Amino acid sequence: MHFGLIAAGCATAALWSLIRFLASLRRDRLVADTPRVRVRSAAQGYVKLVGRAAPAGDAPLSAPLSARTCVWWSYEVSHNERDDSRGEAGWQSIDSGVSIHPFMLDDVDASCMVGPINAEITPTEHDVWYGTSPRPGSTPSKRRIRRKFDSYRYTESLLRVGDQLSVMGELRSRSEIDGGSLAAGASAHSSILRTSIISQPANGEPFLIAALDDVQLLRREKVHAALYFCLGLTSVVLCAWAVEQAVHGAGSQAVPAL
Amino acid sequence: MIAGLIVLFLAVALSGYLIGVYNGLVRVSAAVKLAWSNLDVLLVQRHDELPKLVEVCKQYMRYEGETLERVMKARGGVDAARNSGNISSVGVAERELRAGLSGLYAVAERYPNLKASDAFQQLQARVSALETAIADRREVYNDAANVNNVRIRAFPDALVASVGDFPPALLLHFQADDKSGVDMHALFAR
């Protein structure tokens, strides 16, 4: 066995786990320490908003594979070629996509647009089902178990209309007078319209959209941190074992030569 | 060998964790200052709007000088407290101003021409919107202050906080008077 290679692999895994562990701890604190604000009075900058998802236009989006109504979707179609001589070749992605359409987040008394590009989204629905054609002929509720002749796998994630969401990102607002710009001045009966959009932060902070409340978000980050720590520790032990094996192996090979 | 690598891993993880704790304390401390700045912006905006409101009221209220004077005096009090950076004083001055404005709006009810005035309606709506936003941002400020105060007292952050300059933040109270019991006898005696 190539214990040197195993040791190198484990060391890389340990380093990666350590970095992810520290990043998860940082995110845990960020989620816990960022106060929740209301859309109507939110200042510009990195904020945490909580509200219900709503379509940005008159009609909600339609999911590409299942045609279900939603405000955000992502999908992937994978194909598995069966080869009689070599068995299954494994799933190859043949089509995928992620919605970039903005949607609205409605809190108690105001709304905010959410631009989901580059967001880390925890969907409310995640379905995997199978079929025989590149486009599914059935809805996700059926065909969840793969049949022998199913060669296509469909994966679809959705945020549905009305889902309760926590969004952490950078809020930008623009004010304008109903029917004109703010600079043009306001008449007695004109009202000031405030348009807010939350999107990916420019300073590298995480952009999270999750159908989870604060407690669930925190628990998730803590669980991730704990898992990364355990993975790192295991990798270190394996790395040390592989190094010892490599050293002993080299030593035992060297003895006959003496 | 194994023990050495585990100790090294744990030492790096602990160092990274402590650095994270320190940076987290810096962030919550900065968040308190940012929340205060965001609140201060609205206090300044309202400070600028109130003279306009009082001027419009003066045109219709010939005999309410005391009420208007009270609002302007409270406005000056908030500005002075804000400039001094004393959170407790801001809370007290803000209570005065809110009481003064409530009195002004109550008196305005007796002046139909004033109430019908476009300028008054617009300014009242603007000041009310600012008051609502100020109340919301006070909540955010208090949340940030509370997070800061819990962090610097809770273990293990307290250990790191003790070696740095992380003072506790004062909470901002506007509505202390509302907490007092309502005198039902006085209410029904009217």
Coordinates of C-alpha atoms in Angstrom, one line a residue:
Chain A
M1 CA 0.0 0.0 0.0
H2 CA 1.1 3.5 -0.7
F3 CA 1.0 4.8 2.9
G4 CA 2.7 8.0 1.9
L5 CA -0.2 8.8 -0.5
I6 CA -2.7 7.9 2.2
A7 CA -0.9 10.2 4.7
A8 CA -0.8 13.0 2.2
G9 CA -4.5 12.6 1.4
C10 CA -5.4 12.5 5.1
A11 CA -3.3 15.5 5.8
T12 CA -5.1 17.4 3.0
A13 CA -8.5 16.3 4.4
A14 CA -7.5 17.3 7.9
L15 CA -6.4 20.8 6.7
W16 CA -9.6 21.2 4.7
S17 CA -11.7 20.1 7.6
L18 CA -9.9 22.5 9.9
I19 CA -10.6 25.4 7.6
R20 CA -14.2 24.4 7.2
F21 CA -14.6 24.0 11.0
L22 CA -13.3 27.5 11.6
A23 CA -15.5 28.9 8.8
S24 CA -18.5 27.2 10.3
L25 CA -17.8 28.6 13.7
R26 CA -17.5 32.1 12.1
R27 CA -20.8 31.6 10.3
D28 CA -22.4 30.3 13.5
R29 CA -21.4 33.5 15.3
L30 CA -22.5 35.7 12.3
V31 CA -25.9 34.1 12.3
A32 CA -26.2 34.5 16.1
D33 CA -24.8 38.1 16.2
T34 CA -26.6 39.7 13.3
P35 CA -29.8 41.3 14.6
R36 CA -33.0 40.7 12.7
V37 CA -34.4 43.9 11.1
R38 CA -37.7 44.9 9.6
V39 CA -37.7 45.7 5.9
R40 CA -39.5 49.1 6.4
S41 CA -36.7 50.5 8.5
A42 CA -33.7 48.5 7.6
A43 CA -30.5 50.4 7.1
Q44 CA -28.3 49.6 4.1
G45 CA -25.7 46.9 4.7
Y46 CA -25.5 43.4 5.9
V47 CA -28.8 42.4 7.5
K48 CA -31.0 39.5 8.5
L49 CA -34.6 39.6 7.3
V50 CA -37.4 37.1 8.0
G51 CA -40.5 36.9 5.9
R52 CA -42.6 35.0 3.5
A53 CA -41.7 34.3 -0.1
A54 CA -43.8 35.8 -2.8
P55 CA -43.5 36.1 -6.6
A56 CA -41.9 39.3 -7.9
G57 CA -44.4 39.6 -10.8
D58 CA -48.0 38.8 -11.1
A59 CA -47.5 35.1 -11.4
P60 CA -45.1 32.8 -9.6
L61 CA -42.4 30.8 -11.5
S62 CA -43.0 27.3 -12.8
A63 CA -40.5 24.7 -11.9
P64 CA -38.8 23.4 -15.1
L65 CA -39.2 19.7 -14.4
S66 CA -42.3 19.3 -12.3
A67 CA -44.2 22.5 -13.4
R68 CA -44.9 23.3 -9.7
T69 CA -45.4 26.9 -8.8
C70 CA -42.5 28.4 -6.9
V71 CA -40.3 31.5 -6.4
W72 CA -37.0 29.8 -7.0
W73 CA -35.9 26.5 -8.5
S74 CA -32.8 24.5 -9.3
Y75 CA -32.8 21.3 -11.2
E76 CA -30.5 18.6 -12.7
V77 CA -31.1 15.8 -15.2
S78 CA -28.6 13.0 -15.1
H79 CA -28.3 10.0 -17.4
N80 CA -27.0 6.6 -16.5
E81 CA -25.8 4.5 -19.5
R82 CA -26.0 0.8 -18.9
D83 CA -23.2 -1.1 -20.5
D84 CA -23.6 -4.9 -20.5
S85 CA -19.9 -5.6 -20.3
R86 CA -19.0 -3.1 -17.6
G87 CA -22.3 -2.7 -15.8
E88 CA -23.5 0.9 -14.9
A89 CA -21.3 3.8 -16.0
G90 CA -22.6 6.1 -13.3
W91 CA -24.7 9.2 -13.4
Q92 CA -23.7 11.9 -15.9
S93 CA -25.3 15.3 -15.7
I94 CA -26.8 16.2 -19.1
D95 CA -28.8 19.3 -18.1
S96 CA -29.0 21.6 -15.1
G97 CA -30.1 25.1 -14.2
V98 CA -30.6 27.5 -11.3
S99 CA -33.2 30.3 -11.3
I100 CA -31.8 33.8 -11.3
H101 CA -35.3 35.5 -11.1
P102 CA -35.7 37.8 -8.2
F103 CA -38.6 37.2 -5.8
M104 CA -40.2 39.1 -2.9
L105 CA -39.8 38.7 0.8
D106 CA -42.9 40.0 2.6
D107 CA -42.5 40.8 6.3
V108 CA -45.3 42.2 8.5
D109 CA -45.5 45.6 7.0
A110 CA -43.2 45.9 3.9
S111 CA -41.6 43.9 1.1
C112 CA -38.1 43.5 -0.1
M113 CA -36.8 42.0 -3.4
V114 CA -34.4 39.1 -3.1
G115 CA -31.9 38.6 -5.9
P116 CA -30.9 34.9 -5.5
I117 CA -27.8 34.9 -7.7
N118 CA -24.9 33.2 -5.8
A119 CA -27.0 32.7 -2.7
E120 CA -26.5 29.6 -0.5
I121 CA -30.1 28.4 -0.6
T122 CA -31.6 25.8 1.7
P123 CA -34.8 24.8 -0.2
T124 CA -38.1 23.8 1.3
E125 CA -38.5 21.0 -1.2
H126 CA -35.9 18.7 -2.6
D127 CA -37.0 15.8 -4.8
V128 CA -35.2 13.1 -6.7
W129 CA -37.1 10.8 -9.0
Y130 CA -36.5 8.6 -12.1
G131 CA -37.8 8.1 -15.6
T132 CA -37.0 6.9 -19.1
S133 CA -36.8 10.2 -21.0
P134 CA -34.7 13.4 -20.8
R135 CA -37.8 15.2 -19.6
P136 CA -39.9 13.7 -16.7
G137 CA -43.3 12.4 -17.6
S138 CA -44.3 12.1 -14.0
T139 CA -44.4 14.3 -10.9
P140 CA -41.9 13.8 -8.0
S141 CA -44.5 12.2 -5.8
K142 CA -44.3 9.1 -8.1
R143 CA -41.3 7.2 -9.3
R144 CA -39.1 7.9 -6.3
I145 CA -37.8 4.4 -6.4
R146 CA -35.7 3.6 -9.4
R147 CA -36.9 0.8 -11.7
K148 CA -34.6 -1.3 -13.7
F149 CA -35.2 0.4 -17.0
D150 CA -35.1 4.0 -15.6
S151 CA -32.0 5.6 -17.1
Y152 CA -32.7 9.2 -16.2
R153 CA -32.6 10.8 -12.8
Y154 CA -34.3 14.1 -12.1
T155 CA -33.3 16.3 -9.1
E156 CA -35.3 19.5 -8.3
S157 CA -35.1 21.9 -5.4
L158 CA -37.7 24.6 -4.8
L159 CA -38.7 27.5 -2.6
R160 CA -42.5 27.6 -2.7
V161 CA -44.7 30.7 -2.6
G162 CA -45.6 31.5 1.1
D163 CA -42.5 29.7 2.6
Q164 CA -41.2 31.3 5.7
L165 CA -37.6 32.3 4.9
S166 CA -34.6 33.8 6.7
V167 CA -32.4 35.8 4.4
M168 CA -29.0 37.2 5.3
G169 CA -27.3 39.4 2.8
E170 CA -26.6 43.0 1.7
L171 CA -29.5 45.3 1.6
R172 CA -29.6 48.2 -0.8
S173 CA -32.5 50.7 -0.9
R174 CA -33.5 53.3 -3.4
S175 CA -36.1 56.0 -2.6
E176 CA -38.2 57.7 -5.2
I177 CA -41.3 59.9 -5.2
D178 CA -44.4 58.3 -6.7
G179 CA -44.2 59.3 -10.4
G180 CA -40.8 61.0 -10.3
S181 CA -37.4 61.1 -8.8
L182 CA -36.6 62.2 -5.3
A183 CA -34.5 65.1 -6.6
A184 CA -37.4 66.5 -8.5
G185 CA -39.2 67.3 -5.3
A186 CA -42.4 66.1 -3.8
S187 CA -45.9 67.5 -4.2
A188 CA -48.2 67.6 -1.3
H189 CA -50.0 64.4 -2.2
S190 CA -47.0 62.5 -3.6
S191 CA -45.6 59.6 -1.6
I192 CA -42.1 58.3 -1.2
L193 CA -41.6 54.8 -2.5
R194 CA -38.7 52.8 -1.1
T195 CA -37.5 49.9 -3.1
S196 CA -35.1 47.5 -1.3
I197 CA -33.2 44.6 -2.7
I198 CA -31.1 42.1 -0.8
S199 CA -28.4 40.3 -2.7
Q200 CA -24.9 38.9 -2.4
P201 CA -22.7 40.9 -0.1
A202 CA -19.7 42.6 -1.7
N203 CA -17.4 42.0 1.3
G204 CA -17.5 38.2 1.2
E205 CA -20.0 37.7 4.0
P206 CA -22.3 34.7 3.4
F207 CA -25.5 35.2 1.4
L208 CA -28.0 32.8 3.0
I209 CA -31.6 32.0 2.0
A210 CA -33.0 29.3 4.2
A211 CA -36.5 28.1 5.1
L212 CA -35.2 27.9 8.7
D213 CA -35.7 30.1 11.7
D214 CA -32.8 31.5 13.8
V215 CA -32.6 28.5 16.1
Q216 CA -32.5 26.0 13.2
L217 CA -29.9 28.0 11.3
L218 CA -27.7 28.1 14.4
R219 CA -28.1 24.4 15.1
R220 CA -27.2 23.7 11.5
E221 CA -24.0 25.7 11.7
K222 CA -23.1 24.1 15.0
V223 CA -23.7 20.6 13.6
H224 CA -21.6 21.4 10.6
A225 CA -18.8 22.7 12.8
A226 CA -18.9 19.6 14.9
L227 CA -18.8 17.3 11.9
Y228 CA -15.9 19.1 10.3
F229 CA -14.0 19.0 13.7
C230 CA -14.6 15.2 14.0
L231 CA -13.6 14.7 10.3
G232 CA -10.5 16.7 10.9
L233 CA -9.5 14.8 14.0
T234 CA -10.2 11.4 12.3
S235 CA -8.1 12.5 9.3
V236 CA -5.2 13.5 11.6
V237 CA -5.3 10.1 13.4
L238 CA -5.4 8.3 10.0
C239 CA -2.6 10.6 8.7
A240 CA -0.4 9.8 11.7
W241 CA -1.2 6.1 11.4
A242 CA -0.3 6.1 7.7
V243 CA 2.9 8.0 8.4
E244 CA 3.9 5.4 11.0
Q245 CA 3.1 2.6 8.6
A246 CA 5.2 4.3 5.9
V247 CA 8.1 4.8 8.3
H248 CA 7.9 1.2 9.7
G249 CA 7.5 -0.2 6.1
A250 CA 10.6 1.6 5.0
G251 CA 12.4 0.4 8.1
S252 CA 11.5 -3.3 7.7
Q253 CA 12.5 -3.1 4.0
A254 CA 15.8 -1.6 5.0
V255 CA 16.7 -4.4 7.5
P256 CA 17.4 -7.2 5.0
A257 CA 19.7 -4.9 3.1
L258 CA 21.7 -4.5 6.3
Chain B
M1 CA 3.6 10.4 16.5
I2 CA -0.2 10.1 16.6
A3 CA -0.4 12.0 19.9
G4 CA 1.9 14.7 18.5
L5 CA -0.2 15.2 15.4
I6 CA -3.4 15.3 17.4
V7 CA -2.0 17.8 19.8
L8 CA -0.8 19.9 16.8
F9 CA -4.3 19.7 15.3
L10 CA -6.0 20.7 18.5
A11 CA -3.6 23.5 19.1
V12 CA -4.2 25.0 15.6
A13 CA -8.0 24.5 16.0
L14 CA -7.9 26.2 19.4
S15 CA -5.8 29.1 18.1
G16 CA -8.2 29.5 15.2
Y17 CA -11.2 29.4 17.5
L18 CA -9.7 32.0 19.9
I19 CA -8.9 34.3 16.9
G20 CA -12.5 33.7 15.7
V21 CA -13.8 34.7 19.2
Y22 CA -11.7 37.9 19.2
N23 CA -12.8 38.8 15.7
G24 CA -16.4 38.0 16.7
L25 CA -16.1 40.4 19.6
V26 CA -14.7 43.1 17.4
R27 CA -17.6 42.5 15.0
V28 CA -20.4 42.8 17.6
S29 CA -18.7 45.9 19.1
A30 CA -18.7 47.5 15.6
A31 CA -22.3 46.4 15.1
V32 CA -23.4 48.3 18.1
K33 CA -21.7 51.5 16.7
L34 CA -23.2 50.9 13.3
A35 CA -26.7 50.4 14.8
W36 CA -26.3 53.6 16.7
S37 CA -25.1 55.5 13.6
N38 CA -28.1 54.1 11.7
L39 CA -30.4 55.4 14.4
D40 CA -28.6 58.7 14.6
V41 CA -29.2 59.3 10.9
L42 CA -32.9 59.2 11.5
L43 CA -32.7 61.4 14.6
V44 CA -30.9 64.0 12.5
Q45 CA -33.5 63.8 9.7
R46 CA -36.3 64.3 12.2
H47 CA -34.4 67.1 13.8
D48 CA -34.4 68.8 10.4
E49 CA -38.1 68.2 9.8
L50 CA -39.5 69.4 13.1
P51 CA -39.0 73.2 12.6
K52 CA -40.9 72.9 9.3
L53 CA -43.8 71.2 11.2
V54 CA -43.7 73.8 13.9
E55 CA -43.7 76.6 11.4
V56 CA -46.7 75.3 9.6
C57 CA -48.5 74.9 13.0
K58 CA -47.6 78.5 14.0
Q59 CA -49.6 79.8 11.0
Y60 CA -52.8 78.3 12.4
M61 CA -52.2 78.0 16.1
R62 CA -52.2 81.5 17.5
Y63 CA -52.5 80.6 21.1
E64 CA -50.5 77.5 21.5
G65 CA -47.1 78.9 21.9
E66 CA -46.4 76.8 25.0
T67 CA -47.1 73.6 23.1
L68 CA -44.9 74.5 20.2
E69 CA -42.2 75.8 22.6
R70 CA -42.2 72.5 24.4
V71 CA -41.6 70.6 21.1
M72 CA -38.8 72.8 20.1
K73 CA -37.2 72.6 23.5
A74 CA -37.4 68.8 23.5
R75 CA -36.0 68.8 20.0
G76 CA -33.0 70.8 21.3
G77 CA -32.7 68.4 24.2
V78 CA -32.5 65.3 21.9
D79 CA -29.9 67.1 19.7
A80 CA -27.8 68.0 22.7
A81 CA -28.0 64.4 24.1
R82 CA -27.2 63.0 20.7
N83 CA -24.1 65.2 20.3
S84 CA -22.9 64.3 23.8
G85 CA -23.1 60.6 22.8
N86 CA -24.8 59.8 26.1
I87 CA -27.4 57.0 25.4
S88 CA -29.3 57.5 28.7
S89 CA -29.7 61.2 28.0
V90 CA -31.0 60.4 24.5
G91 CA -33.6 58.1 26.0
V92 CA -34.8 60.7 28.4
A93 CA -34.8 63.5 25.8
E94 CA -36.6 61.3 23.3
R95 CA -39.4 60.6 25.8
E96 CA -39.8 64.4 26.3
L97 CA -40.0 64.9 22.5
R98 CA -42.5 62.1 22.0
A99 CA -44.7 63.6 24.8
G100 CA -44.4 67.0 23.2
L101 CA -45.3 65.8 19.7
S102 CA -48.3 63.8 21.1
G103 CA -49.4 67.0 22.8
L104 CA -49.0 68.9 19.5
Y105 CA -51.0 66.4 17.5
A106 CA -53.7 66.5 20.2
V107 CA -53.9 70.3 20.1
A108 CA -53.9 70.2 16.3
E109 CA -57.3 68.4 16.5
R110 CA -58.8 71.6 17.6
Y111 CA -57.7 73.4 14.3
P112 CA -59.6 71.9 11.4
N113 CA -57.9 74.3 8.9
L114 CA -54.5 73.1 10.1
K115 CA -55.5 69.5 9.9
A116 CA -56.8 70.0 6.3
S117 CA -53.6 71.7 5.3
D118 CA -51.6 69.7 2.7
A119 CA -48.3 70.9 4.2
F120 CA -49.3 69.8 7.7
Q121 CA -50.5 66.4 6.6
Q122 CA -47.3 65.8 4.6
L123 CA -45.0 66.8 7.4
Q124 CA -47.0 64.9 10.0
A125 CA -46.8 61.8 7.9
R126 CA -43.1 62.3 7.4
V127 CA -42.4 62.8 11.1
S128 CA -44.6 59.9 12.0
A129 CA -42.8 57.7 9.5
L130 CA -39.5 58.8 11.0
E131 CA -40.7 58.1 14.5
T132 CA -41.7 54.5 13.4
A133 CA -38.3 54.0 11.8
I134 CA -36.6 55.4 14.8
A135 CA -38.5 52.9 17.1
D136 CA -37.6 50.0 14.8
R137 CA -33.9 51.0 14.7
R138 CA -33.9 51.4 18.5
E139 CA -34.9 47.7 18.6
V140 CA -32.1 46.8 16.3
Y141 CA -29.7 48.9 18.4
N142 CA -30.8 47.2 21.6
D143 CA -30.5 43.8 19.9
A144 CA -26.9 44.6 18.9
A145 CA -26.1 46.0 22.4
N146 CA -27.6 42.9 24.0
V147 CA -25.6 40.6 21.8
N148 CA -22.5 42.6 22.7
N149 CA -23.2 42.5 26.4
V150 CA -24.0 38.8 26.5
R151 CA -20.9 38.0 24.4
I152 CA -18.5 39.9 26.7
R153 CA -19.9 38.2 29.8
A154 CA -20.4 34.6 28.5
F155 CA -17.7 32.0 28.6
P156 CA -15.4 31.6 26.7
D157 CA -15.8 35.1 25.1
A158 CA -15.4 36.7 28.5
L159 CA -11.8 35.4 28.7
V160 CA -10.9 37.0 25.4
A161 CA -12.8 40.1 26.1
S162 CA -10.9 40.6 29.4
V163 CA -7.6 41.1 27.5
G164 CA -9.1 43.6 25.0
D165 CA -11.2 46.8 25.1
F166 CA -14.7 45.6 24.9
P167 CA -17.0 47.8 27.0
P168 CA -20.6 46.9 27.6
A169 CA -23.2 48.9 25.6
L170 CA -26.1 50.8 27.2
L171 CA -29.6 49.9 26.2
L172 CA -31.8 52.7 24.8
H173 CA -35.2 53.1 26.4
F174 CA -37.8 55.5 25.0
Q175 CA -41.0 54.3 26.6
A176 CA -40.4 54.0 30.3
D177 CA -43.5 56.1 31.1
D178 CA -45.7 53.6 29.3
K179 CA -44.7 50.9 31.8
S180 CA -46.3 52.7 34.7
G181 CA -49.7 51.4 35.6
V182 CA -52.7 53.1 34.0
D183 CA -54.8 55.1 36.5
M184 CA -58.3 53.7 35.6
H185 CA -60.0 55.9 38.2
A186 CA -58.6 59.0 36.6
L187 CA -59.5 57.8 33.1
F188 CA -63.1 57.1 33.9
A189 CA -63.5 60.3 36.0
R190 CA -63.0 62.4 32.8

